[in-house]
Amino acid sequence: MSFEFIKANINLDFVGKRKFAYTFSGTLLLLSILSLIIRGPNYGIDFSGGSIIQVRFSQAAPIEKIKEGLRTINIDNVSVQSIGDAKDNEYLIRTDANINAQELDRELKKVLETSVGASADIRRVEMVGPQVGNDLKEKALLAILFSLLLTAVYISGRFEFKWHQSAIIAVVLGGAVYFLYTSGVPMPYIIPAALAVTLVTFWMFGLKYALGAIVALIHDVTISAGVLSFFDKEFTITVIAALLTIIGYSLNDTIIVYDRIRENVKKLPKTYLGVIINRSVNETLSRTIMTQGLTLVMVISLYFLGGEIIHDFALALLVGFIVGTYSSIYVASPIVLTWEERSKKKK
């Protein structure tokens, strides 16, 4: 007797809950955008420039004592955070000042030991200039934007066989974005405008699968970034890598569902699309739960056991994978149905 995690004849009504899903997703998106606007992303030194120092003391060190010691050598605007277990007596020092490595060896260690009254071991030093940090930030945002555009081209070509049309749209949009970027227009203005034009264009040209996929990806990235902003987590190069990973992972899940929808549309050409979408999602549900469940086990282990350095990376993946699974079922596919129903009403 074989064990079935998901029954073969399961028939959950996902499409019937799409209005609730739209409301829920819209609320999460609104809260995420408000967090990103009001609190703003907490850029790490990768993007903002400055220095980060990881130091371990032989005994517990009051944070105020550490700051007082740094002020004696004219290092202000300092943030000090205890990391790891309390018994490790390890601290992360962030400052917008660029500190020379030789000064660290000669002066900083001595100042910290004198201020705290305990021996200090400087374990890690990272320094990034402000111009380099700003360039990295802009290029990271461009990487996310162009990955979304290229994803839309791929989806349109694979599921709607409109390679030329979607490629022309992507080239024009990409060229416009690059022109605005080289003209000095700030990235916070370029990205929302480019995404808005992309969505409107796909809607006008009837690229319904691409529209559903790119809305789902924007949904996943925005909510993941909003959660990190809400909890004041640092946006670093590793977090950008996590967001790009989320795009790829969510896209893979969406493609699985889209493939099954396309197969069932061919088998049942006269059946209502909502019924076909429900059937397709139910047929792929077992694979989705098993794959995502195993991945989440890995990410949760990474979050709790991976150490402080990759903590934010693991958190971004954890949120993104959960939201990505949800969006593949309740956002990407229902948007295809909404577009189809709207087209029939117009006709």
mmCIF file of C-alpha atoms in Angstrom, residues 10-261:
data_model
loop_
_atom_site.group_PDB
_atom_site.id
_atom_site.type_symbol
_atom_site.label_atom_id
_atom_site.label_comp_id
_atom_site.label_asym_id
_atom_site.label_seq_id
_atom_site.Cartn_x
_atom_site.Cartn_y
_atom_site.Cartn_z
ATOM 1 C CA ILE A 10 -7.750 16.469 -4.728
ATOM 2 C CA ASN A 11 -9.730 19.462 -6.031
ATOM 3 C CA LEU A 12 -9.113 22.606 -3.987
ATOM 4 C CA ASP A 13 -10.775 25.752 -5.319
ATOM 5 C CA PHE A 14 -7.795 28.119 -5.673
ATOM 6 C CA VAL A 15 -9.370 30.272 -8.377
ATOM 7 C CA GLY A 16 -12.478 30.841 -6.279
ATOM 8 C CA LYS A 17 -10.328 32.499 -3.601
ATOM 9 C CA ARG A 18 -8.563 34.857 -5.996
ATOM 10 C CA LYS A 19 -10.375 38.006 -4.848
ATOM 11 C CA PHE A 20 -9.352 37.316 -1.270
ATOM 12 C CA ALA A 21 -5.807 36.585 -2.509
ATOM 13 C CA TYR A 22 -5.701 39.879 -4.432
ATOM 14 C CA THR A 23 -6.785 41.754 -1.302
ATOM 15 C CA PHE A 24 -4.261 39.947 0.878
ATOM 16 C CA SER A 25 -1.424 40.495 -1.614
ATOM 17 C CA GLY A 26 -2.383 44.139 -2.103
ATOM 18 C CA THR A 27 -2.258 44.705 1.666
ATOM 19 C CA LEU A 28 1.169 43.065 1.961
ATOM 20 C CA LEU A 29 2.468 45.096 -0.988
ATOM 21 C CA LEU A 30 1.147 48.346 0.465
ATOM 22 C CA LEU A 31 2.723 47.670 3.861
ATOM 23 C CA SER A 32 6.017 46.696 2.211
ATOM 24 C CA ILE A 33 6.113 49.843 0.054
ATOM 25 C CA LEU A 34 5.267 52.029 3.067
ATOM 26 C CA SER A 35 8.083 50.397 5.039
ATOM 27 C CA LEU A 36 10.538 50.976 2.181
ATOM 28 C CA ILE A 37 9.436 54.633 1.879
ATOM 29 C CA ILE A 38 9.146 55.532 5.578
ATOM 30 C CA ARG A 39 11.914 53.446 7.130
ATOM 31 C CA GLY A 40 13.916 53.063 3.961
ATOM 32 C CA PRO A 41 16.334 50.256 3.139
ATOM 33 C CA ASN A 42 19.119 49.887 5.705
ATOM 34 C CA TYR A 43 22.031 49.825 3.277
ATOM 35 C CA GLY A 44 25.148 48.036 4.494
ATOM 36 C CA ILE A 45 28.630 49.332 3.793
ATOM 37 C CA ASP A 46 28.571 47.495 0.453
ATOM 38 C CA PHE A 47 26.202 50.227 -0.774
ATOM 39 C CA SER A 48 26.581 53.165 1.611
ATOM 40 C CA GLY A 49 30.366 53.128 2.062
ATOM 41 C CA GLY A 50 32.261 53.170 5.350
ATOM 42 C CA SER A 51 33.930 50.613 7.577
ATOM 43 C CA ILE A 52 32.822 47.565 9.509
ATOM 44 C CA ILE A 53 34.920 46.041 12.268
ATOM 45 C CA GLN A 54 34.280 42.772 14.066
ATOM 46 C CA VAL A 55 36.019 42.599 17.423
ATOM 47 C CA ARG A 56 36.042 40.101 20.297
ATOM 48 C CA PHE A 57 36.833 41.089 23.880
ATOM 49 C CA SER A 58 38.063 38.860 26.655
ATOM 50 C CA GLN A 59 35.055 39.904 28.777
ATOM 51 C CA ALA A 60 31.705 41.634 28.317
ATOM 52 C CA ALA A 61 32.144 45.184 27.028
ATOM 53 C CA PRO A 62 29.572 47.981 27.554
ATOM 54 C CA ILE A 63 28.590 49.368 24.160
ATOM 55 C CA GLU A 64 28.843 52.949 25.407
ATOM 56 C CA LYS A 65 32.449 52.319 26.487
ATOM 57 C CA ILE A 66 33.276 51.117 22.966
ATOM 58 C CA LYS A 67 31.754 54.273 21.467
ATOM 59 C CA GLU A 68 33.619 56.501 23.938
ATOM 60 C CA GLY A 69 36.911 54.899 22.971
ATOM 61 C CA LEU A 70 36.234 55.418 19.266
ATOM 62 C CA ARG A 71 35.345 59.074 19.821
ATOM 63 C CA THR A 72 38.811 59.694 21.270
ATOM 64 C CA ILE A 73 40.280 58.998 17.815
ATOM 65 C CA ASN A 74 37.594 61.074 16.010
ATOM 66 C CA ILE A 75 35.442 58.158 14.826
ATOM 67 C CA ASP A 76 31.836 59.342 15.219
ATOM 68 C CA ASN A 77 28.474 58.158 13.819
ATOM 69 C CA VAL A 78 29.176 54.690 15.152
ATOM 70 C CA SER A 79 26.748 51.830 15.620
ATOM 71 C CA VAL A 80 27.786 48.900 17.827
ATOM 72 C CA GLN A 81 25.925 45.581 17.868
ATOM 73 C CA SER A 82 26.507 42.450 19.903
ATOM 74 C CA ILE A 83 26.613 39.347 17.699
ATOM 75 C CA GLY A 84 26.627 35.629 18.348
ATOM 76 C CA ASP A 85 26.214 34.201 21.848
ATOM 77 C CA ALA A 86 26.515 36.600 24.771
ATOM 78 C CA LYS A 87 29.398 34.531 26.168
ATOM 79 C CA ASP A 88 31.439 35.210 23.009
ATOM 80 C CA ASN A 89 31.727 38.948 23.857
ATOM 81 C CA GLU A 90 31.819 39.713 20.125
ATOM 82 C CA TYR A 91 30.713 43.007 18.611
ATOM 83 C CA LEU A 92 30.144 44.483 15.167
ATOM 84 C CA ILE A 93 31.170 48.131 14.802
ATOM 85 C CA ARG A 94 29.857 50.144 11.843
ATOM 86 C CA THR A 95 30.909 53.656 10.920
ATOM 87 C CA ASP A 96 30.691 55.847 7.816
ATOM 88 C CA ALA A 97 34.386 56.714 8.221
ATOM 89 C CA ASN A 98 37.034 54.995 6.124
ATOM 90 C CA ILE A 99 39.658 53.666 8.530
ATOM 91 C CA ASN A 100 43.166 52.862 7.412
ATOM 92 C CA ALA A 101 44.175 49.274 8.137
ATOM 93 C CA GLN A 102 47.507 50.309 9.645
ATOM 94 C CA GLU A 103 45.710 52.643 12.051
ATOM 95 C CA LEU A 104 43.561 49.720 13.101
ATOM 96 C CA ASP A 105 46.607 47.692 14.061
ATOM 97 C CA ARG A 106 48.396 50.480 15.847
ATOM 98 C CA GLU A 107 45.720 52.675 17.361
ATOM 99 C CA LEU A 108 42.245 51.182 17.385
ATOM 100 C CA LYS A 109 43.109 47.985 19.215
ATOM 101 C CA LYS A 110 44.897 49.961 21.939
ATOM 102 C CA VAL A 111 42.052 52.489 22.268
ATOM 103 C CA LEU A 112 39.398 49.778 22.600
ATOM 104 C CA GLU A 113 41.397 47.853 25.201
ATOM 105 C CA THR A 114 41.970 51.020 27.237
ATOM 106 C CA SER A 115 38.321 52.109 27.042
ATOM 107 C CA VAL A 116 36.794 48.723 27.854
ATOM 108 C CA GLY A 117 39.484 47.458 30.203
ATOM 109 C CA ALA A 118 39.836 44.091 28.463
ATOM 110 C CA SER A 119 41.979 42.628 25.706
ATOM 111 C CA ALA A 120 40.590 42.987 22.188
ATOM 112 C CA ASP A 121 41.003 40.789 19.132
ATOM 113 C CA ILE A 122 40.093 42.474 15.828
ATOM 114 C CA ARG A 123 38.738 39.615 13.732
ATOM 115 C CA ARG A 124 37.450 41.282 10.570
ATOM 116 C CA VAL A 125 37.723 44.623 8.802
ATOM 117 C CA GLU A 126 35.828 45.722 5.696
ATOM 118 C CA MET A 127 36.077 49.114 4.039
ATOM 119 C CA VAL A 128 34.147 50.500 1.035
ATOM 120 C CA GLY A 129 34.439 54.011 -0.390
ATOM 121 C CA PRO A 130 31.192 56.027 -0.760
ATOM 122 C CA GLN A 131 31.438 56.262 -4.572
ATOM 123 C CA VAL A 132 32.095 52.540 -4.921
ATOM 124 C CA GLY A 133 29.155 51.809 -2.616
ATOM 125 C CA ASN A 134 26.816 54.021 -4.643
ATOM 126 C CA ASP A 135 27.894 52.386 -7.907
ATOM 127 C CA LEU A 136 27.321 48.931 -6.436
ATOM 128 C CA LYS A 137 23.843 49.943 -5.258
ATOM 129 C CA GLU A 138 22.787 51.240 -8.664
ATOM 130 C CA LYS A 139 24.168 48.218 -10.506
ATOM 131 C CA ALA A 140 22.454 45.851 -8.075
ATOM 132 C CA LEU A 141 19.101 47.541 -8.728
ATOM 133 C CA LEU A 142 19.742 47.383 -12.471
ATOM 134 C CA ALA A 143 20.500 43.663 -12.169
ATOM 135 C CA ILE A 144 17.126 43.056 -10.498
ATOM 136 C CA LEU A 145 15.270 45.185 -13.077
ATOM 137 C CA PHE A 146 16.847 43.542 -16.139
ATOM 138 C CA SER A 147 16.328 40.072 -14.689
ATOM 139 C CA LEU A 148 12.601 40.855 -14.505
ATOM 140 C CA LEU A 149 12.515 42.120 -18.105
ATOM 141 C CA LEU A 150 14.394 39.096 -19.481
ATOM 142 C CA THR A 151 12.109 36.810 -17.494
ATOM 143 C CA ALA A 152 9.104 38.388 -19.206
ATOM 144 C CA VAL A 153 10.668 37.788 -22.632
ATOM 145 C CA TYR A 154 11.266 34.128 -21.821
ATOM 146 C CA ILE A 155 7.724 33.561 -20.526
ATOM 147 C CA SER A 156 6.136 35.229 -23.584
ATOM 148 C CA GLY A 157 8.257 33.214 -25.980
ATOM 149 C CA ARG A 158 7.717 29.884 -24.258
ATOM 150 C CA PHE A 159 3.989 30.055 -23.544
ATOM 151 C CA GLU A 160 2.625 32.488 -26.139
ATOM 152 C CA PHE A 161 5.185 32.083 -28.943
ATOM 153 C CA LYS A 162 5.615 35.859 -29.190
ATOM 154 C CA TRP A 163 9.402 35.972 -29.019
ATOM 155 C CA HIS A 164 9.818 38.887 -31.434
ATOM 156 C CA GLN A 165 7.125 41.059 -29.916
ATOM 157 C CA SER A 166 8.253 40.598 -26.317
ATOM 158 C CA ALA A 167 11.926 40.919 -27.271
ATOM 159 C CA ILE A 168 11.288 44.250 -29.012
ATOM 160 C CA ILE A 169 9.406 45.513 -25.933
ATOM 161 C CA ALA A 170 12.242 44.415 -23.647
ATOM 162 C CA VAL A 171 14.941 45.977 -25.856
ATOM 163 C CA VAL A 172 13.094 49.293 -26.048
ATOM 164 C CA LEU A 173 12.450 49.353 -22.290
ATOM 165 C CA GLY A 174 16.010 48.252 -21.502
ATOM 166 C CA GLY A 175 17.432 50.921 -23.809
ATOM 167 C CA ALA A 176 15.238 53.597 -22.236
ATOM 168 C CA VAL A 177 16.295 52.530 -18.736
ATOM 169 C CA TYR A 178 19.975 52.544 -19.674
ATOM 170 C CA PHE A 179 19.620 55.988 -21.321
ATOM 171 C CA LEU A 180 17.943 57.454 -18.242
ATOM 172 C CA TYR A 181 20.561 55.831 -15.985
ATOM 173 C CA THR A 182 23.496 57.245 -17.960
ATOM 174 C CA SER A 183 21.726 60.628 -18.061
ATOM 175 C CA GLY A 184 21.875 60.827 -14.276
ATOM 176 C CA VAL A 185 18.222 60.139 -13.422
ATOM 177 C CA PRO A 186 18.088 58.582 -9.908
ATOM 178 C CA MET A 187 17.393 54.852 -9.826
ATOM 179 C CA PRO A 188 14.488 55.188 -7.320
ATOM 180 C CA TYR A 189 12.603 57.031 -10.095
ATOM 181 C CA ILE A 190 13.691 54.831 -13.003
ATOM 182 C CA ILE A 191 12.701 51.437 -11.603
ATOM 183 C CA PRO A 192 9.026 52.130 -10.672
ATOM 184 C CA ALA A 193 8.476 53.945 -13.974
ATOM 185 C CA ALA A 194 10.053 51.125 -16.013
ATOM 186 C CA LEU A 195 8.040 48.439 -14.233
ATOM 187 C CA ALA A 196 4.788 50.386 -14.610
ATOM 188 C CA VAL A 197 5.375 50.863 -18.364
ATOM 189 C CA THR A 198 6.274 47.159 -18.686
ATOM 190 C CA LEU A 199 3.035 46.029 -17.037
ATOM 191 C CA VAL A 200 0.877 48.392 -19.114
ATOM 192 C CA THR A 201 2.629 47.295 -22.334
ATOM 193 C CA PHE A 202 2.154 43.594 -21.613
ATOM 194 C CA TRP A 203 -1.505 44.214 -20.816
ATOM 195 C CA MET A 204 -2.047 46.163 -24.065
ATOM 196 C CA PHE A 205 -0.314 43.532 -26.227
ATOM 197 C CA GLY A 206 -2.102 40.641 -24.548
ATOM 198 C CA LEU A 207 0.998 38.926 -23.142
ATOM 199 C CA LYS A 208 -1.043 37.419 -20.339
ATOM 200 C CA TYR A 209 1.423 34.760 -19.180
ATOM 201 C CA ALA A 210 4.297 37.247 -19.066
ATOM 202 C CA LEU A 211 2.063 39.715 -17.240
ATOM 203 C CA GLY A 212 1.116 37.151 -14.604
ATOM 204 C CA ALA A 213 4.730 36.037 -14.127
ATOM 205 C CA ILE A 214 6.230 39.514 -13.823
ATOM 206 C CA VAL A 215 3.479 40.697 -11.428
ATOM 207 C CA ALA A 216 4.208 37.659 -9.257
ATOM 208 C CA LEU A 217 7.960 38.359 -9.308
ATOM 209 C CA ILE A 218 7.484 42.051 -8.448
ATOM 210 C CA HIS A 219 5.146 40.894 -5.669
ATOM 211 C CA ASP A 220 7.771 38.489 -4.270
ATOM 212 C CA VAL A 221 10.741 40.880 -4.412
ATOM 213 C CA THR A 222 8.803 43.844 -2.994
ATOM 214 C CA ILE A 223 7.404 41.904 -0.035
ATOM 215 C CA SER A 224 10.792 40.298 0.719
ATOM 216 C CA ALA A 225 12.499 43.709 0.636
ATOM 217 C CA GLY A 226 9.692 45.210 2.733
ATOM 218 C CA VAL A 227 10.100 42.565 5.453
ATOM 219 C CA LEU A 228 13.860 43.220 5.590
ATOM 220 C CA SER A 229 13.202 46.962 5.799
ATOM 221 C CA PHE A 230 10.574 46.518 8.529
ATOM 222 C CA PHE A 231 12.975 44.510 10.696
ATOM 223 C CA ASP A 232 15.821 46.937 9.898
ATOM 224 C CA LYS A 233 17.976 44.250 8.286
ATOM 225 C CA GLU A 234 20.955 45.307 6.207
ATOM 226 C CA PHE A 235 20.778 45.342 2.425
ATOM 227 C CA THR A 236 24.120 43.944 1.301
ATOM 228 C CA ILE A 237 25.509 42.183 -1.767
ATOM 229 C CA THR A 238 24.473 38.832 -0.250
ATOM 230 C CA VAL A 239 20.890 40.057 0.227
ATOM 231 C CA ILE A 240 20.763 41.161 -3.430
ATOM 232 C CA ALA A 241 21.975 37.658 -4.327
ATOM 233 C CA ALA A 242 19.098 36.285 -2.227
ATOM 234 C CA LEU A 243 16.561 38.477 -4.071
ATOM 235 C CA LEU A 244 17.867 37.287 -7.447
ATOM 236 C CA THR A 245 17.654 33.701 -6.172
ATOM 237 C CA ILE A 246 14.038 34.333 -5.154
ATOM 238 C CA ILE A 247 13.271 35.551 -8.696
ATOM 239 C CA GLY A 248 14.689 32.365 -10.193
ATOM 240 C CA TYR A 249 13.033 30.054 -7.695
ATOM 241 C CA SER A 250 9.610 31.705 -7.928
ATOM 242 C CA LEU A 251 9.824 31.709 -11.720
ATOM 243 C CA ASN A 252 10.573 27.990 -11.746
ATOM 244 C CA ASP A 253 7.463 27.282 -9.687
ATOM 245 C CA THR A 254 5.334 29.506 -11.931
ATOM 246 C CA ILE A 255 6.616 27.775 -15.070
ATOM 247 C CA ILE A 256 5.643 24.361 -13.668
ATOM 248 C CA VAL A 257 2.063 25.552 -13.167
ATOM 249 C CA TYR A 258 1.962 27.343 -16.553
ATOM 250 C CA ASP A 259 3.203 24.205 -18.319
ATOM 251 C CA ARG A 260 0.396 22.165 -16.827
ATOM 252 C CA ILE A 261 -2.160 24.851 -17.731
#
